[in-house]
mmCIF file of C-alpha atoms and ligand atoms in Angstrom:
data_model
loop_
_atom_site.group_PDB
_atom_site.id
_atom_site.type_symbol
_atom_site.label_atom_id
_atom_site.label_comp_id
_atom_site.label_asym_id
_atom_site.label_seq_id
_atom_site.Cartn_x
_atom_site.Cartn_y
_atom_site.Cartn_z
ATOM 1 C CA UNK I 1237 -5.625 2.709 21.659
ATOM 2 C CA UNK I 1238 -4.655 5.747 19.576
ATOM 3 C CA UNK I 1239 -2.796 4.424 16.554
ATOM 4 C CA UNK I 1240 -1.500 7.883 15.726
ATOM 5 C CA UNK I 1241 0.549 7.739 18.947
ATOM 6 C CA UNK I 1242 2.638 5.050 17.262
ATOM 7 C CA UNK I 1243 3.388 6.943 14.054
ATOM 8 C CA UNK I 1244 6.557 8.999 14.276
ATOM 9 C CA UNK I 1245 7.257 12.060 12.142
ATOM 10 C CA UNK I 1246 10.824 12.245 10.876
ATOM 11 C CA UNK I 1247 11.638 15.661 9.472
ATOM 12 C CA UNK I 1248 13.595 16.010 6.233
ATOM 13 C CA UNK I 1249 13.758 12.290 5.415
ATOM 14 C CA UNK I 1250 14.683 10.999 2.855
ATOM 15 C CA UNK I 1251 15.296 14.548 1.638
ATOM 16 C CA UNK I 1252 14.812 18.130 2.835
ATOM 17 C CA UNK I 1253 11.175 19.243 3.054
ATOM 18 C CA UNK I 1254 9.687 15.742 3.423
ATOM 19 C CA UNK I 1255 8.054 14.709 6.697
ATOM 20 C CA UNK I 1256 8.421 10.940 6.728
ATOM 21 C CA UNK I 1257 5.680 8.951 8.472
ATOM 22 C CA UNK I 1258 7.620 6.257 10.307
ATOM 23 C CA UNK I 1259 5.558 3.174 11.208
ATOM 24 C CA UNK I 1260 8.359 1.310 13.027
ATOM 25 C CA UNK I 1261 7.064 2.337 16.506
ATOM 26 C CA UNK I 1262 3.722 0.784 15.513
ATOM 27 C CA UNK I 1263 5.391 -2.420 14.314
ATOM 28 C CA UNK I 1264 7.413 -2.562 17.542
ATOM 29 C CA UNK I 1265 4.228 -2.762 19.623
ATOM 30 C CA UNK I 1266 2.181 -5.970 19.411
ATOM 31 C CA UNK I 1267 -1.081 -4.415 20.651
ATOM 32 C CA UNK I 1268 -0.794 -1.446 18.281
ATOM 33 C CA UNK I 1269 -0.014 -3.783 15.375
ATOM 34 C CA UNK I 1270 -3.062 -5.943 16.183
ATOM 35 C CA UNK I 1271 -5.213 -2.846 16.426
ATOM 36 C CA UNK I 1272 -3.932 -1.571 13.043
ATOM 37 C CA UNK I 1273 -4.754 -4.941 11.444
ATOM 38 C CA UNK I 1274 -8.306 -4.754 12.825
ATOM 39 C CA UNK I 1275 -8.696 -1.205 11.530
ATOM 40 C CA UNK I 1276 -7.517 -2.215 8.042
ATOM 41 C CA UNK I 1277 -9.875 -5.209 8.011
ATOM 42 C CA UNK I 1278 -12.756 -2.931 9.024
ATOM 43 C CA UNK I 1279 -12.057 -0.777 5.953
ATOM 44 C CA UNK I 1280 -12.694 -3.796 3.770
ATOM 45 C CA UNK I 1281 -15.925 -4.809 5.459
ATOM 46 C CA UNK I 1282 -17.065 -8.183 4.232
ATOM 47 C CA UNK I 1283 -16.047 -7.828 0.596
ATOM 48 C CA UNK I 1284 -14.687 -11.174 -0.631
ATOM 49 C CA UNK I 1285 -10.983 -11.011 -1.521
ATOM 50 C CA UNK I 1286 -8.932 -13.598 -3.456
ATOM 51 C CA UNK I 1287 -5.509 -12.068 -2.780
ATOM 52 C CA UNK I 1288 -3.830 -9.094 -1.127
ATOM 53 C CA UNK I 1289 -1.208 -7.240 -3.184
ATOM 54 C CA UNK I 1290 1.363 -5.360 -1.071
ATOM 55 C CA UNK I 1291 3.718 -2.675 -2.333
ATOM 56 C CA UNK I 1292 7.479 -2.826 -1.644
ATOM 57 C CA UNK I 1293 8.527 -2.567 0.963
ATOM 58 C CA UNK I 1294 6.478 -1.209 3.831
ATOM 59 C CA UNK I 1295 3.287 -2.531 2.254
ATOM 60 C CA UNK I 1296 4.572 -6.034 2.978
ATOM 61 C CA UNK I 1297 4.209 -5.763 6.772
ATOM 62 C CA UNK I 1298 0.465 -5.267 7.052
ATOM 63 C CA UNK I 1299 -0.278 -6.738 3.630
ATOM 64 C CA UNK I 1300 0.742 -10.215 4.782
ATOM 65 C CA UNK I 1301 -1.024 -9.812 8.131
ATOM 66 C CA UNK I 1302 -4.340 -8.832 6.552
ATOM 67 C CA UNK I 1303 -4.029 -11.577 3.917
ATOM 68 C CA UNK I 1304 -3.695 -14.120 6.751
ATOM 69 C CA UNK I 1305 -6.810 -12.777 8.405
ATOM 70 C CA UNK I 1306 -8.743 -12.769 5.120
ATOM 71 C CA UNK I 1307 -7.634 -16.355 4.584
ATOM 72 C CA UNK I 1308 -6.129 -15.553 1.209
ATOM 73 C CA UNK I 1309 -2.680 -15.301 -0.356
ATOM 74 C CA UNK I 1310 -0.282 -12.360 -0.399
ATOM 75 C CA UNK I 1311 1.360 -11.118 -3.617
ATOM 76 C CA UNK I 1312 4.364 -8.769 -3.544
ATOM 77 C CA UNK I 1313 4.806 -5.906 -6.001
ATOM 78 C CA UNK I 1314 8.503 -5.091 -6.177
ATOM 79 C CA UNK I 1315 11.067 -2.732 -7.635
ATOM 80 C CA UNK I 1316 12.657 -3.911 -10.918
ATOM 81 C CA UNK I 1317 14.761 -7.080 -11.083
ATOM 82 C CA UNK I 1318 13.857 -8.354 -7.610
ATOM 83 C CA UNK I 1319 11.264 -10.986 -8.527
ATOM 84 C CA UNK I 1320 12.776 -14.251 -9.815
ATOM 85 C CA UNK I 1321 10.123 -15.563 -12.245
ATOM 86 C CA UNK I 1322 8.507 -13.961 -15.314
ATOM 87 C CA UNK I 1323 7.207 -10.477 -14.478
ATOM 88 C CA UNK I 1324 4.808 -7.850 -15.800
ATOM 89 C CA UNK I 1325 5.874 -4.262 -15.252
ATOM 90 C CA UNK I 1326 4.344 -0.816 -15.061
ATOM 91 C CA UNK I 1327 6.152 2.509 -15.180
ATOM 92 C CA UNK I 1328 4.941 5.573 -13.316
ATOM 93 C CA UNK I 1329 5.993 9.179 -12.948
ATOM 94 C CA UNK I 1330 7.951 10.498 -9.991
ATOM 95 C CA UNK I 1331 8.572 14.136 -9.112
ATOM 96 C CA UNK I 1332 11.732 13.848 -11.210
ATOM 97 C CA UNK I 1333 11.805 11.057 -13.778
ATOM 98 C CA UNK I 1334 10.157 7.678 -13.762
ATOM 99 C CA UNK I 1335 10.119 4.429 -11.836
ATOM 100 C CA UNK I 1336 8.974 0.879 -12.534
ATOM 101 C CA UNK I 1337 7.116 -1.710 -10.458
ATOM 102 C CA UNK I 1338 6.871 -5.424 -11.186
ATOM 103 C CA UNK I 1339 4.620 -8.351 -10.300
ATOM 104 C CA UNK I 1340 4.918 -12.046 -11.087
ATOM 105 C CA UNK I 1341 2.860 -12.569 -14.242
ATOM 106 C CA UNK I 1342 1.289 -15.803 -12.970
ATOM 107 C CA UNK I 1343 0.414 -14.355 -9.540
ATOM 108 C CA UNK I 1344 -3.118 -13.246 -10.477
ATOM 109 C CA UNK I 1345 -5.786 -15.161 -12.370
ATOM 110 C CA UNK I 1346 -8.453 -13.599 -14.579
ATOM 111 C CA UNK I 1347 -11.278 -12.281 -12.389
ATOM 112 C CA UNK I 1348 -9.376 -12.504 -9.082
ATOM 113 C CA UNK I 1349 -10.685 -9.986 -6.562
ATOM 114 C CA UNK I 1350 -7.706 -8.024 -5.275
ATOM 115 C CA UNK I 1351 -7.119 -5.846 -2.231
ATOM 116 C CA UNK I 1352 -4.130 -3.517 -2.700
ATOM 117 C CA UNK I 1353 -2.330 -2.348 0.429
ATOM 118 C CA UNK I 1354 0.444 0.128 1.206
ATOM 119 C CA UNK I 1355 1.507 1.945 4.370
ATOM 120 C CA UNK I 1356 1.180 5.503 3.022
ATOM 121 C CA UNK I 1357 -0.901 7.137 0.279
ATOM 122 C CA UNK I 1358 1.003 10.273 -0.750
ATOM 123 C CA UNK I 1359 0.665 11.526 -4.346
ATOM 124 C CA UNK I 1360 -1.036 8.278 -5.422
ATOM 125 C CA UNK I 1361 1.282 7.481 -8.320
ATOM 126 C CA UNK I 1362 2.511 4.252 -6.783
ATOM 127 C CA UNK I 1363 -0.926 2.868 -5.964
ATOM 128 C CA UNK I 1364 -2.254 3.895 -9.382
ATOM 129 C CA UNK I 1365 0.581 1.939 -11.063
ATOM 130 C CA UNK I 1366 -0.253 -1.118 -8.955
ATOM 131 C CA UNK I 1367 -3.936 -0.889 -9.943
ATOM 132 C CA UNK I 1368 -2.801 -0.956 -13.581
ATOM 133 C CA UNK I 1369 -0.566 -3.976 -12.932
ATOM 134 C CA UNK I 1370 -3.418 -5.907 -11.326
ATOM 135 C CA UNK I 1371 -5.722 -5.069 -14.232
ATOM 136 C CA UNK I 1372 -3.090 -6.008 -16.839
ATOM 137 C CA UNK I 1373 -3.207 -9.509 -15.355
ATOM 138 C CA UNK I 1374 -7.011 -9.619 -15.423
ATOM 139 C CA UNK I 1375 -7.567 -8.948 -11.729
ATOM 140 C CA UNK I 1376 -10.312 -6.758 -10.306
ATOM 141 C CA UNK I 1377 -9.227 -4.067 -7.823
ATOM 142 C CA UNK I 1378 -11.786 -4.281 -5.024
ATOM 143 C CA UNK I 1379 -10.112 -1.752 -2.740
ATOM 144 C CA UNK I 1380 -6.857 0.138 -2.143
ATOM 145 C CA UNK I 1381 -6.260 0.554 1.562
ATOM 146 C CA UNK I 1382 -3.600 2.427 3.467
ATOM 147 C CA UNK I 1383 -2.604 2.870 7.057
ATOM 148 C CA UNK I 1384 -1.909 6.564 6.450
ATOM 149 C CA UNK I 1385 -3.183 9.085 3.913
ATOM 150 C CA UNK I 1386 -1.473 12.442 3.377
ATOM 151 C CA UNK I 1387 -4.630 14.223 2.246
ATOM 152 C CA UNK I 1388 -2.856 17.467 1.267
ATOM 153 C CA UNK I 1389 -1.118 15.577 -1.559
ATOM 154 C CA UNK I 1390 -4.517 14.573 -3.006
ATOM 155 C CA UNK I 1391 -3.403 11.056 -3.901
ATOM 156 C CA UNK I 1392 -6.974 9.784 -4.130
ATOM 157 C CA UNK I 1393 -7.494 11.929 -7.227
ATOM 158 C CA UNK I 1394 -5.226 9.452 -9.048
ATOM 159 C CA UNK I 1395 -7.336 6.612 -7.666
ATOM 160 C CA UNK I 1396 -10.632 7.924 -9.021
ATOM 161 C CA UNK I 1397 -12.828 5.000 -9.967
ATOM 162 C CA UNK I 1398 -11.291 2.821 -7.266
ATOM 163 C CA UNK I 1399 -12.367 2.354 -3.679
ATOM 164 C CA UNK I 1400 -9.574 4.057 -1.685
ATOM 165 C CA UNK I 1401 -9.653 3.955 2.127
ATOM 166 C CA UNK I 1402 -7.245 4.804 4.903
ATOM 167 C CA UNK I 1403 -7.079 4.339 8.666
ATOM 168 C CA UNK I 1404 -5.363 7.634 9.558
ATOM 169 C CA UNK I 1405 -5.515 10.941 7.662
ATOM 170 C CA UNK I 1406 -3.140 13.884 7.958
HETATM 171 P P1 AMP S 2011 3.045 8.117 -3.713
HETATM 172 O O1 AMP S 2011 3.284 7.358 -4.980
HETATM 173 O O2 AMP S 2011 3.493 9.531 -3.783
HETATM 174 O O3 AMP S 2011 1.629 7.965 -3.212
HETATM 175 O O4 AMP S 2011 4.022 7.509 -2.634
HETATM 176 C C1 AMP S 2011 3.670 6.373 -1.968
HETATM 177 C C2 AMP S 2011 4.883 5.555 -1.573
HETATM 178 O O5 AMP S 2011 5.947 6.340 -1.038
HETATM 179 C C3 AMP S 2011 4.491 4.584 -0.507
HETATM 180 O O6 AMP S 2011 5.058 3.324 -0.823
HETATM 181 C C4 AMP S 2011 5.035 5.155 0.769
HETATM 182 O O7 AMP S 2011 5.598 4.138 1.538
HETATM 183 C C5 AMP S 2011 6.073 6.166 0.364
HETATM 184 N N1 AMP S 2011 5.889 7.497 0.960
HETATM 185 C C6 AMP S 2011 5.584 8.632 0.302
HETATM 186 N N2 AMP S 2011 5.551 9.684 1.118
HETATM 187 C C7 AMP S 2011 5.820 9.211 2.352
HETATM 188 C C8 AMP S 2011 5.918 9.816 3.654
HETATM 189 N N3 AMP S 2011 5.733 11.127 3.839
HETATM 190 N N4 AMP S 2011 6.201 9.013 4.691
HETATM 191 C C9 AMP S 2011 6.387 7.689 4.517
HETATM 192 N N5 AMP S 2011 6.314 7.070 3.321
HETATM 193 C C10 AMP S 2011 6.039 7.820 2.248
#
């Protein structure tokens, strides 16, 4: 099973010059999805995890699946004003301007061992912001894992000091 066969490149989406890594063909195939879950679990090894934090929105697909397999809970990190209870937020820089991510303040307990997951590591700004959110709540970031890493964008430089791993590199 070659997982890369199930990742589709979409040129110029969402804007000119971007090659979007589309994981919907992977999600549409049960065997490929199972294989991707196994690959993500292998990245973690046997490190104990108390909760998986997934990043809106494509981080929710595999985030919940790996949480199930790790026998732990899943915690969503969302764009502003989506989560209903009290939230903690973190701003981060985009190419132009700034964005904000939020997490439920009571979602993580002091000392919880957290696995952060997203579909794609690009420039790393998003994952870095989520690491900060987890730490603001007293959690320990055990690993950040990704299905896909766009190595030419050097996102892991922003994740220095964290364990960052990916299944597929481009
Ligand atoms: P970054 O903060 O630059 O690492 O961007 C990561 C976020 O943007 C992730 O949530 C990805 O889902 C999304 N993303 C960035 N670049 C791409 C891409 N080329 N294809 C698909 N998703 C992307």
